[in-house]
Amino acid sequence: MPRESSRRVVSGASEGVASRVVYVTSQPDEDGFGAEVGDGFDPDLTRGNATILTQASFRLTVDKLVTALTDVEPWEPYWEDLSVLDLRDKGLEGVVKLKDMCPKLGEVGLNNNHLCYLTGVPTTVRILHAARNKLTSLTSYAHLTRLEHLDINGNEVDSLGHLGALKRLRTLKASGNQIESVDGICHSAELVRLELAGNHISCIDFEKCEWPKLELLDISRNRISEVRNLREDILPRLTLLNLDNNCLSVLHFDLPRCFASLRVLRVSYNNLTSLDVGLLTNLKTFYADGNRFGEGSKSSKSSALEGTPPNKAITNLHKLTRLENFSARGKGRLYLEGRDLRDTRRIYLSGTILSTSLFTDACYNLVYLELAACRLTSSTATAPAATGDPSTGLAPRDSNLTVLPPLFRFTPNVRVLNLNYNFLENLQALHELRRVRKLTVVANRVKGSKELVRLTKEMPDLELCDFRMNPCTLGWYFPLLQLGGRSDEPGADPRIHVDDGRASANAQWHDLDQQFRRDLPNDSYVGRLAYRGLIMQSCAELRSLDGVTVTDKERKKASELLAMLSESKAQRAR
């Protein structure tokens, strides 16, 4: 067997080395330099020992490779016929002789090993996964001329110059390295997918790039402060561009013509104060969270005093007639008009200060609306009494609150609605929204639970609703100290997202609430169960209420309680 023969050779070599090296010591010579000496020192013997040590190390590497092959293919008698091989997490330091053992490989997985070089990978390989190893810019790929897909994420590469010889390369994943520029692959004309997230790139100029087939470009989490020559004639097939988490203050899409191929643009967490998207006529997804839109431009408050419209930070948004997903979460003021988003399906605007101009045109396609922490109020009569933060239910006296109009006029088909951390004292604006399936109104100012029951009766399709941290529910649940984690699609402030009933996202709070419920006084316990029972009766499809999963057992128990209370009330009436 190959494995046995490899072990026998290596063992013999190791024993030979031990028998000859045991007498060798290190002593300084007359000039002060170290020399290998011993009983009857012989330079030829020293060189021989070094050769034997090298051979032993080589054979140990081969033996480890044979062991790994036997582990992953224990029932394959002919390794030379393998076309796909996965050697991830095998602790390999080299793959020498792999080309002799498996000469027909087309795809190799070497993720999570300790490789510093790729010597021994067969020349037939077209797909190579080598993420999270110790590869550097000195690693050679010259023998892999057929390579089409290469994954070197999480290595120690600081330059792409050694990849220029891969003329057939279509996919390159090199995120999580120390790459400083795209030089070296500028002339890789077959590239379709390029991922360079989490590197050290500071500037990128597409003028020198020959990427006529490139469709996906991910250069997020770099240090990019300047993007030059972003034009369709240079990148005619670019479909997705990810520039999240960089240092951009300006981004231009250069003429002469529209960037018709681009479908997804992500520029979240940069320093953009304005952006013109008029050339992106076919854009479907636009994420621009955490920027500085509106800073340095005329605010809507000063504009109202002057009688002129405020400057728009995102211009020509109304030209994106195919836009489906729009996100501009942040902490500043954002002026949007109804016509800008009337064809959009999903809108994420949490944390922004909105203008009532957003609610001027009906959005019949809208199914997802997120307006958490947007300083929304029920009426102009609402005036916060103290200085503070929206998450505590307080706001400065001089802050501009936005009155939430009746949403059924503008979003009649919305399915998911998030109004957490606002200043709503009543929910009149939500009446007649009959198609809502998920509704969260956490940490507002609703004082009466009867209003919640009346509202849910108008939403027969409701599957999830959450009214925690309102005055009317505050004493019935354990305090909501921490909400769900960050969302990656698109990125968001952690406090904006509330758990949607999934046990994994709310397990800790759920355990604490169970103990809290058991310790409630009898009157509070009955009040909580009756409130939940009334909403359960209104919504037959309800699966989660206030972060707690609705079970058949609870439905039955609440129904019995309501029947008993109803009977008791009838007896008192007689």
Coordinates of C-alpha atoms in Angstrom, one line a residue:
M1 CA 0.0 0.0 0.0
P2 CA 1.3 3.5 -0.7
R3 CA 0.7 4.6 2.9
E4 CA 2.7 1.7 4.3
S5 CA 5.6 2.2 1.9
S6 CA 5.8 5.9 2.7
R7 CA 5.9 5.3 6.4
R8 CA 8.6 2.6 6.1
V9 CA 10.9 4.9 4.1
V10 CA 10.4 7.8 6.4
S11 CA 11.0 5.7 9.5
G12 CA 14.2 4.3 8.1
A13 CA 15.4 7.8 7.2
S14 CA 14.6 9.1 10.7
E15 CA 16.4 6.3 12.4
G16 CA 19.5 6.8 10.2
V17 CA 19.6 10.5 11.0
A18 CA 19.3 9.8 14.7
S19 CA 22.2 7.3 14.6
R20 CA 24.6 9.7 12.8
V21 CA 23.6 13.0 14.4
V22 CA 23.7 12.0 18.0
Y23 CA 27.5 12.8 18.3
V24 CA 27.4 16.2 16.6
T25 CA 27.8 19.3 18.8
S26 CA 28.3 23.0 18.1
Q27 CA 31.6 24.6 19.1
P28 CA 33.1 28.0 18.2
D29 CA 36.2 28.0 16.0
E30 CA 39.2 30.2 16.3
D31 CA 37.6 33.0 14.4
G32 CA 34.5 33.0 16.6
F33 CA 32.2 31.3 14.1
G34 CA 30.3 28.2 15.0
A35 CA 31.3 25.0 13.4
E36 CA 29.8 21.5 13.5
V37 CA 32.4 19.4 15.3
G38 CA 32.5 16.1 17.1
D39 CA 34.6 13.0 17.4
G40 CA 36.6 13.1 14.2
F41 CA 34.8 16.1 12.6
D42 CA 34.3 15.6 8.9
P43 CA 32.8 18.4 6.7
D44 CA 31.5 15.8 4.2
L45 CA 29.7 14.1 7.1
T46 CA 28.1 17.3 8.1
R47 CA 26.8 17.9 4.6
G48 CA 25.6 14.4 4.5
N49 CA 23.7 14.9 7.7
A50 CA 22.0 18.0 6.3
T51 CA 21.0 16.1 3.2
I52 CA 19.6 13.3 5.3
L53 CA 17.7 15.8 7.5
T54 CA 16.2 17.4 4.4
Q55 CA 15.2 14.1 3.0
A56 CA 13.6 13.0 6.3
S57 CA 11.6 16.2 6.4
F58 CA 10.5 15.7 2.9
R59 CA 9.5 12.2 3.5
L60 CA 7.6 13.2 6.7
T61 CA 5.7 15.7 4.6
V62 CA 4.9 13.1 2.0
D63 CA 3.8 10.7 4.8
K64 CA 1.4 13.2 6.2
L65 CA 0.0 13.8 2.7
V66 CA -0.5 10.1 2.3
T67 CA -2.2 9.9 5.7
A68 CA -4.6 12.7 4.7
L69 CA -5.4 11.1 1.4
T70 CA -6.2 7.8 3.1
D71 CA -8.5 9.6 5.6
V72 CA -10.5 11.4 2.9
E73 CA -10.6 8.6 0.4
P74 CA -10.4 5.4 2.4
W75 CA -12.2 3.2 -0.2
E76 CA -10.6 4.6 -3.3
P77 CA -8.0 2.1 -4.6
Y78 CA -6.8 4.2 -7.5
W79 CA -5.9 7.7 -6.4
E80 CA -4.6 8.6 -9.8
D81 CA -8.2 8.6 -11.1
L82 CA -9.4 11.2 -8.6
S83 CA -10.7 14.5 -10.1
V84 CA -11.9 16.2 -6.9
L85 CA -10.1 16.2 -3.6
D86 CA -10.8 17.9 -0.3
L87 CA -7.8 18.1 2.1
R88 CA -9.1 20.9 4.4
D89 CA -8.1 20.9 8.1
K90 CA -5.4 18.3 7.7
G91 CA -2.5 20.2 9.2
L92 CA -0.5 19.9 5.9
E93 CA 2.7 21.9 5.5
G94 CA 3.2 20.8 1.9
V95 CA 1.7 18.9 -0.9
V96 CA 4.8 17.7 -2.6
K97 CA 4.2 14.5 -4.6
L98 CA 0.4 15.2 -4.9
K99 CA 0.9 15.6 -8.6
D100 CA 2.3 12.1 -8.7
M101 CA -0.3 10.5 -6.6
C102 CA -3.3 12.3 -8.2
P103 CA -2.3 13.5 -11.6
K104 CA -5.8 14.1 -12.9
L105 CA -7.2 16.4 -10.3
G106 CA -9.4 19.3 -11.5
E107 CA -10.4 20.7 -8.1
V108 CA -8.5 20.7 -4.9
G109 CA -9.5 22.0 -1.4
L110 CA -6.6 22.9 0.8
N111 CA -8.3 25.3 3.2
N112 CA -7.2 25.7 6.8
N113 CA -3.7 24.1 6.6
H114 CA -0.2 25.5 7.0
L115 CA 1.0 25.7 3.4
C116 CA 3.6 28.3 2.5
Y117 CA 3.9 27.1 -1.1
L118 CA 1.9 25.1 -3.7
T119 CA 4.7 23.0 -5.1
G120 CA 3.2 19.6 -6.0
V121 CA -0.3 20.8 -7.0
P122 CA -1.0 19.1 -10.3
T123 CA -1.0 21.3 -13.4
T124 CA -4.4 20.0 -14.4
V125 CA -6.1 21.8 -11.5
R126 CA -8.7 24.4 -12.6
I127 CA -10.3 25.1 -9.1
L128 CA -8.0 25.7 -6.1
H129 CA -9.2 26.5 -2.6
A130 CA -6.3 27.5 -0.4
A131 CA -7.9 29.9 2.1
R132 CA -6.4 30.4 5.6
N133 CA -2.9 29.1 5.0
K134 CA 0.5 30.9 5.1
L135 CA 0.8 31.8 1.5
T136 CA 2.7 34.9 0.6
S137 CA 3.6 37.0 -2.4
L138 CA 6.6 34.6 -2.9
T139 CA 4.3 31.7 -3.6
S140 CA 4.5 30.6 -7.2
Y141 CA 1.5 29.8 -9.4
A142 CA 3.5 29.6 -12.7
H143 CA 2.9 25.9 -13.0
L144 CA -0.9 26.3 -12.6
T145 CA -1.6 27.7 -16.1
R146 CA -5.0 26.1 -16.3
L147 CA -6.3 27.7 -13.1
E148 CA -9.7 29.3 -13.4
H149 CA -10.9 29.7 -9.8
L150 CA -8.5 30.6 -7.0
D151 CA -9.4 31.2 -3.3
I152 CA -6.5 32.5 -1.2
N153 CA -8.6 34.3 1.5
G154 CA -7.0 34.9 4.8
N155 CA -3.3 34.4 3.9
E156 CA -0.3 36.7 4.1
V157 CA -0.3 38.1 0.5
D158 CA 0.7 41.7 0.0
S159 CA 0.9 41.8 -3.8
L160 CA -0.9 40.3 -6.7
G161 CA 2.1 40.5 -9.1
H162 CA 2.6 36.7 -9.0
L163 CA -0.9 36.1 -10.4
G164 CA -0.3 37.8 -13.7
A165 CA 0.6 34.5 -15.4
L166 CA -2.8 33.0 -14.8
K167 CA -4.3 34.0 -18.1
R168 CA -7.4 31.8 -17.7
L169 CA -8.3 33.1 -14.2
R170 CA -12.0 33.8 -13.9
T171 CA -12.6 34.0 -10.2
L172 CA -10.1 35.4 -7.6
K173 CA -10.9 35.5 -3.9
A174 CA -8.2 37.2 -2.0
S175 CA -10.0 38.8 1.0
G176 CA -8.3 39.2 4.3
N177 CA -4.7 39.7 3.1
Q178 CA -2.4 42.8 3.1
I179 CA -2.8 43.6 -0.6
E180 CA -2.2 47.3 -1.4
S181 CA -3.1 47.5 -5.1
V182 CA -4.6 45.5 -8.0
D183 CA -1.4 45.8 -10.0
G184 CA -0.5 42.4 -11.4
I185 CA -4.0 41.4 -12.4
C186 CA -4.9 44.5 -14.4
H187 CA -4.5 42.6 -17.6
S188 CA -6.4 39.4 -16.5
A189 CA -9.0 39.8 -19.2
E190 CA -10.9 36.7 -18.2
L191 CA -11.8 37.8 -14.7
V192 CA -15.5 37.5 -13.9
R193 CA -15.5 37.7 -10.1
L194 CA -12.9 39.6 -8.0
E195 CA -13.1 39.7 -4.2
L196 CA -10.5 41.8 -2.4
A197 CA -12.3 42.8 0.8
G198 CA -10.4 43.4 4.0
N199 CA -7.1 44.5 2.4
H200 CA -5.0 47.7 2.5
I201 CA -6.0 49.2 -0.9
S202 CA -6.1 53.0 -0.7
C203 CA -6.8 54.0 -4.3
I204 CA -8.0 52.2 -7.4
D205 CA -7.8 53.5 -11.0
F206 CA -9.8 51.5 -13.5
E207 CA -8.2 53.3 -16.4
K208 CA -5.3 50.8 -16.5
C209 CA -7.6 47.7 -15.9
E210 CA -8.6 45.4 -18.7
W211 CA -11.6 43.6 -17.2
P212 CA -14.2 43.4 -20.0
K213 CA -15.9 40.4 -18.4
L214 CA -15.8 41.4 -14.8
E215 CA -19.3 41.1 -13.2
L216 CA -18.6 41.2 -9.4
L217 CA -16.1 43.5 -7.7
D218 CA -15.9 43.4 -3.9
I219 CA -13.4 45.9 -2.5
S220 CA -15.1 46.6 0.8
R221 CA -13.3 47.0 4.2
N222 CA -10.2 48.6 2.6
R223 CA -8.8 52.1 3.0
I224 CA -10.0 53.4 -0.3
S225 CA -10.3 57.2 -0.4
E226 CA -10.4 57.6 -4.2
V227 CA -12.0 55.7 -7.1
R228 CA -11.0 56.9 -10.6
N229 CA -12.4 56.3 -14.0
L230 CA -15.5 54.3 -12.9
R231 CA -17.0 54.0 -16.4
E232 CA -19.1 51.5 -18.3
D233 CA -16.7 51.4 -21.3
I234 CA -14.0 50.0 -19.0
L235 CA -16.3 47.7 -17.0
P236 CA -19.1 46.9 -19.5
R237 CA -20.4 43.9 -17.6
L238 CA -20.1 45.0 -14.0
T239 CA -23.2 43.9 -12.1
L240 CA -22.2 44.2 -8.4
L241 CA -19.9 46.8 -6.9
N242 CA -19.2 46.7 -3.1
L243 CA -17.4 49.7 -1.6
D244 CA -18.7 49.3 2.0
N245 CA -16.5 50.4 4.9
N246 CA -14.0 52.6 3.1
C247 CA -12.9 56.2 3.3
L248 CA -14.7 57.6 0.3
S249 CA -15.9 61.2 0.5
V250 CA -16.6 61.5 -3.2
L251 CA -17.8 59.0 -5.7
H252 CA -18.4 59.8 -9.4
F253 CA -19.7 57.6 -12.2
D254 CA -18.0 59.1 -15.2
L255 CA -19.6 59.8 -18.5
P256 CA -20.0 59.4 -21.5
R257 CA -23.0 57.0 -21.0
C258 CA -25.2 55.4 -18.4
F259 CA -23.8 52.5 -16.3
A260 CA -26.6 50.2 -17.6
S261 CA -25.0 46.9 -16.4
L262 CA -24.8 47.8 -12.7
R263 CA -27.5 46.1 -10.6
V264 CA -26.2 46.3 -7.0
L265 CA -24.3 49.2 -5.5
R266 CA -23.1 49.1 -1.9
V267 CA -21.4 52.3 -0.4
S268 CA -22.3 51.9 3.3
Y269 CA -20.1 53.3 6.0
N270 CA -18.1 55.8 4.0
N271 CA -17.9 59.6 4.4
L272 CA -20.1 60.5 1.5
T273 CA -22.1 63.8 1.8
S274 CA -23.7 63.6 -1.6
L275 CA -24.1 61.1 -4.4
D276 CA -25.5 61.4 -7.9
V277 CA -27.0 58.1 -9.1
G278 CA -28.6 59.4 -12.3
L279 CA -26.4 57.2 -14.5
L280 CA -27.3 53.9 -12.8
T281 CA -30.6 53.5 -14.5
N282 CA -30.9 49.7 -14.1
L283 CA -29.9 49.6 -10.4
K284 CA -32.0 47.2 -8.3
T285 CA -30.3 47.3 -4.9
F286 CA -28.7 50.5 -3.4
Y287 CA -27.3 50.4 0.1
A288 CA -25.8 53.6 1.5
D289 CA -26.0 53.2 5.3
G290 CA -23.8 55.2 7.8
N291 CA -22.7 58.0 5.5
R292 CA -22.8 61.8 6.1
F293 CA -25.6 62.7 3.7
G294 CA -26.9 66.2 4.1
E295 CA -23.9 67.6 6.0
G296 CA -22.8 70.9 4.6
S297 CA -26.0 71.3 2.6
K298 CA -29.1 73.4 3.4
S299 CA -31.2 71.6 6.0
S300 CA -34.9 71.1 5.7
K301 CA -35.5 73.3 8.8
S302 CA -33.6 76.3 7.4
S303 CA -35.2 75.7 4.0
A304 CA -38.7 75.8 5.5
L305 CA -37.9 79.1 7.1
E306 CA -36.6 80.5 3.8
G307 CA -39.5 79.0 1.7
T308 CA -37.1 77.0 -0.5
P309 CA -36.7 73.3 -0.9
P310 CA -33.6 71.7 0.8
N311 CA -30.7 70.4 -1.1
K312 CA -31.0 66.6 -1.8
A313 CA -28.0 64.6 -0.8
I314 CA -28.9 61.7 -3.1
T315 CA -29.8 63.2 -6.4
N316 CA -31.6 61.7 -9.4
L317 CA -32.9 58.9 -7.3
H318 CA -36.3 59.1 -9.1
K319 CA -34.5 57.9 -12.3
L320 CA -33.9 54.5 -10.8
T321 CA -37.3 53.1 -12.0
R322 CA -36.2 49.5 -11.4
L323 CA -34.9 50.0 -7.8
E324 CA -36.2 47.3 -5.5
N325 CA -34.1 47.7 -2.3
F326 CA -33.0 51.0 -0.9
S327 CA -31.2 51.5 2.4
A328 CA -29.9 54.8 3.8
R329 CA -29.7 54.2 7.6
G330 CA -27.9 56.8 9.5
K331 CA -28.0 59.5 12.2
G332 CA -28.5 62.7 10.2
R333 CA -31.2 64.4 8.2
L334 CA -32.1 62.9 4.8
Y335 CA -34.4 64.7 2.4
L336 CA -36.4 62.4 0.1
E337 CA -39.5 62.9 -2.0
G338 CA -42.2 60.4 -2.6
R339 CA -41.4 60.1 -6.3
D340 CA -37.9 59.0 -5.4
L341 CA -39.0 55.6 -4.0
R342 CA -42.5 55.0 -5.3
D343 CA -41.5 51.9 -7.2
T344 CA -39.2 50.4 -4.5
R345 CA -40.1 47.2 -2.7
R346 CA -38.0 47.4 0.4
I347 CA -36.9 50.6 2.2
Y348 CA -34.6 50.8 5.2
L349 CA -34.3 54.3 6.7
S350 CA -33.8 53.7 10.4
G351 CA -32.0 56.4 12.4
T352 CA -32.5 59.1 9.8
I353 CA -34.5 62.3 10.3
L354 CA -37.1 62.3 7.6
S355 CA -39.2 64.9 5.9
T356 CA -42.9 64.7 5.4
S357 CA -42.2 65.0 1.6
L358 CA -41.4 61.2 1.7
F359 CA -45.1 60.5 2.2
T360 CA -46.5 62.3 -0.9
D361 CA -46.7 59.5 -3.5
A362 CA -48.2 56.1 -3.0
C363 CA -45.8 53.2 -3.1
Y364 CA -47.9 50.3 -4.2
N365 CA -44.9 47.9 -4.6
L366 CA -43.6 48.5 -1.1
V367 CA -43.6 45.3 1.1
Y368 CA -40.9 46.1 3.6
L369 CA -40.7 49.5 5.5
E370 CA -38.2 50.1 8.3
L371 CA -38.5 53.5 10.1
A372 CA -37.0 52.7 13.5
A373 CA -35.6 55.7 15.5
C374 CA -36.7 58.2 12.9
R375 CA -38.2 60.7 15.5
L376 CA -41.8 59.9 14.3
T377 CA -44.7 61.2 16.3
S378 CA -48.4 60.8 16.1
S379 CA -49.3 64.4 15.9
T380 CA -47.9 67.9 16.0
A381 CA -49.2 68.2 19.6
T382 CA -46.7 65.7 20.8
A383 CA -43.8 67.6 22.4
P384 CA -41.1 65.6 24.2
A385 CA -40.5 67.0 27.7
A386 CA -36.8 66.5 28.2
T387 CA -33.5 66.1 26.6
G388 CA -32.3 62.6 25.8
D389 CA -32.1 59.8 23.4
P390 CA -34.8 58.1 21.3
S391 CA -33.9 54.8 22.8
T392 CA -35.0 56.1 26.2
G393 CA -38.2 57.6 24.9
L394 CA -36.9 61.2 25.2
A395 CA -35.9 63.8 22.7
P396 CA -34.7 67.4 22.8
R397 CA -37.4 70.1 22.9
D398 CA -36.0 71.8 19.7
S399 CA -35.7 68.6 17.7
N400 CA -37.7 68.3 14.5
L401 CA -40.2 65.5 14.8
T402 CA -41.9 64.1 11.8
V403 CA -45.6 63.4 12.0
L404 CA -46.5 59.9 10.7
P405 CA -49.4 60.2 8.3
P406 CA -51.9 57.4 7.7
L407 CA -49.8 54.8 6.0
F408 CA -52.6 53.0 4.2
R409 CA -52.7 55.9 1.7
F410 CA -49.0 55.5 0.8
T411 CA -48.1 51.9 1.6
P412 CA -51.3 49.8 1.3
N413 CA -49.5 46.6 0.5
V414 CA -46.8 46.7 3.1
R415 CA -46.1 43.3 4.7
V416 CA -43.3 44.1 7.2
L417 CA -43.3 47.4 9.2
N418 CA -40.7 48.4 11.8
L419 CA -41.5 51.5 13.9
N420 CA -39.3 50.8 16.9
Y421 CA -37.8 53.6 19.0
N422 CA -40.1 56.5 17.9
F423 CA -42.4 58.8 19.8
L424 CA -45.8 57.4 18.8
E425 CA -48.5 57.9 21.4
N426 CA -51.2 56.2 19.3
L427 CA -51.3 54.0 16.3
Q428 CA -54.0 55.7 14.3
A429 CA -51.6 55.9 11.3
L430 CA -51.5 52.1 11.1
H431 CA -55.2 51.4 10.8
E432 CA -56.5 49.8 7.5
L433 CA -53.1 48.2 6.8
R434 CA -54.7 44.8 6.3
R435 CA -51.8 42.9 4.7
V436 CA -49.2 43.4 7.4
R437 CA -47.5 40.1 8.5
K438 CA -44.8 41.5 10.8
L439 CA -45.3 44.6 13.0
T440 CA -42.8 45.9 15.6
V441 CA -43.5 49.0 17.6
V442 CA -41.0 48.6 20.4
A443 CA -40.2 51.4 22.8
N444 CA -42.8 54.0 21.8
R445 CA -45.4 55.8 24.0
V446 CA -48.6 53.8 23.5
K447 CA -50.4 53.8 26.8
G448 CA -53.4 51.6 26.3
S449 CA -53.4 47.9 25.4
K450 CA -57.0 48.2 24.1
E451 CA -55.6 50.2 21.1
L452 CA -53.2 47.4 20.4
V453 CA -56.0 44.8 20.4
R454 CA -58.2 47.0 18.1
L455 CA -55.3 47.4 15.7
T456 CA -54.4 43.7 15.4
K457 CA -58.1 42.9 14.7
E458 CA -57.6 44.8 11.4
M459 CA -54.6 42.6 10.5
P460 CA -55.8 39.0 9.9
D461 CA -52.5 37.9 8.3
L462 CA -50.4 39.0 11.2
E463 CA -47.7 36.4 12.1
L464 CA -45.4 38.4 14.4
C465 CA -46.0 41.6 16.4
D466 CA -43.9 43.2 19.1
F467 CA -45.2 46.0 21.4
R468 CA -42.6 45.6 24.3
M469 CA -41.2 48.6 26.1
N470 CA -44.4 50.7 25.7
P471 CA -46.1 52.1 28.8
C472 CA -49.0 49.6 28.4
T473 CA -46.8 46.5 28.3
L474 CA -43.9 47.6 30.4
G475 CA -44.9 45.7 33.6
W476 CA -45.7 42.5 31.8
Y477 CA -42.3 41.5 30.4
F478 CA -38.8 41.4 31.5
P479 CA -37.0 44.7 30.4
L480 CA -35.6 44.5 26.9
L481 CA -32.0 45.3 27.7
Q482 CA -30.5 44.2 24.4
L483 CA -32.1 43.5 21.1
G484 CA -31.0 41.3 18.2
G485 CA -27.6 41.5 16.7
R486 CA -26.4 43.4 13.6
S487 CA -28.0 42.7 10.3
D488 CA -25.7 42.2 7.4
E489 CA -28.3 42.8 4.7
P490 CA -27.9 45.7 4.9
G491 CA -25.8 46.7 7.9
A492 CA -27.6 48.4 10.7
D493 CA -27.3 49.8 14.2
P494 CA -27.8 46.8 16.6
R495 CA -30.5 48.5 18.7
I496 CA -32.8 48.9 15.6
H497 CA -33.5 45.2 15.1
V498 CA -35.8 43.3 17.4
D499 CA -36.0 39.6 17.6
D500 CA -38.6 38.1 15.3
G501 CA -39.4 34.9 17.3
R502 CA -36.3 32.8 16.5
A503 CA -35.1 31.2 19.7
S504 CA -31.5 31.5 18.8
A505 CA -31.6 35.3 18.6
N506 CA -33.6 35.8 21.8
A507 CA -32.8 32.8 24.0
Q508 CA -31.3 34.7 26.9
W509 CA -34.1 37.2 27.1
H510 CA -36.6 34.4 26.8
D511 CA -35.1 32.5 29.8
L512 CA -35.2 35.7 31.9
D513 CA -38.7 36.5 30.9
Q514 CA -39.9 33.0 31.9
Q515 CA -38.6 33.6 35.4
F516 CA -40.1 37.1 35.4
R517 CA -43.5 35.7 34.4
R518 CA -43.5 33.1 37.2
D519 CA -42.7 35.8 39.8
L520 CA -45.5 38.2 38.6
P521 CA -48.2 39.1 41.1
N522 CA -51.5 37.4 40.3
D523 CA -53.2 40.5 38.9
S524 CA -50.3 41.2 36.6
Y525 CA -50.1 37.6 35.5
V526 CA -53.8 37.6 34.6
G527 CA -53.5 40.9 32.8
R528 CA -50.6 39.7 30.7
L529 CA -52.4 36.4 29.8
A530 CA -55.6 38.2 29.0
Y531 CA -53.9 40.8 26.8
R532 CA -52.1 38.0 24.9
G533 CA -55.2 36.0 24.6
L534 CA -57.2 38.9 23.1
I535 CA -54.5 39.4 20.4
M536 CA -54.3 35.7 19.7
Q537 CA -58.1 35.6 19.1
S538 CA -57.7 38.5 16.7
C539 CA -54.9 36.9 14.7
A540 CA -55.3 33.2 14.0
E541 CA -51.9 33.0 12.2
L542 CA -49.9 34.6 15.0
R543 CA -46.7 32.8 15.8
S544 CA -44.8 35.3 18.0
L545 CA -46.1 38.0 20.3
D546 CA -43.8 40.4 22.1
G547 CA -40.8 38.2 21.6
V548 CA -42.5 35.1 23.0
T549 CA -43.5 32.2 20.8
V550 CA -47.2 31.5 20.7
T551 CA -48.0 27.9 21.6
D552 CA -51.2 25.9 21.4
K553 CA -51.0 25.4 25.2
E554 CA -50.9 29.1 25.8
R555 CA -53.8 29.7 23.3
K556 CA -55.9 27.2 25.2
K557 CA -55.0 28.6 28.6
A558 CA -55.7 32.2 27.5
S559 CA -59.0 31.2 25.9
E560 CA -60.1 29.5 29.1
L561 CA -59.2 32.6 31.1
L562 CA -61.0 34.9 28.7
A563 CA -64.1 32.7 28.9
M564 CA -64.0 32.7 32.7
L565 CA -63.6 36.5 32.8
S566 CA -66.4 37.0 30.3
E567 CA -68.7 34.7 32.4
S568 CA -67.8 36.6 35.6
K569 CA -68.5 39.9 34.0
A570 CA -71.9 38.6 32.8
Q571 CA -72.8 37.4 36.3
R572 CA -71.9 40.8 37.8
A573 CA -74.1 42.5 35.1
R574 CA -77.1 40.4 36.2

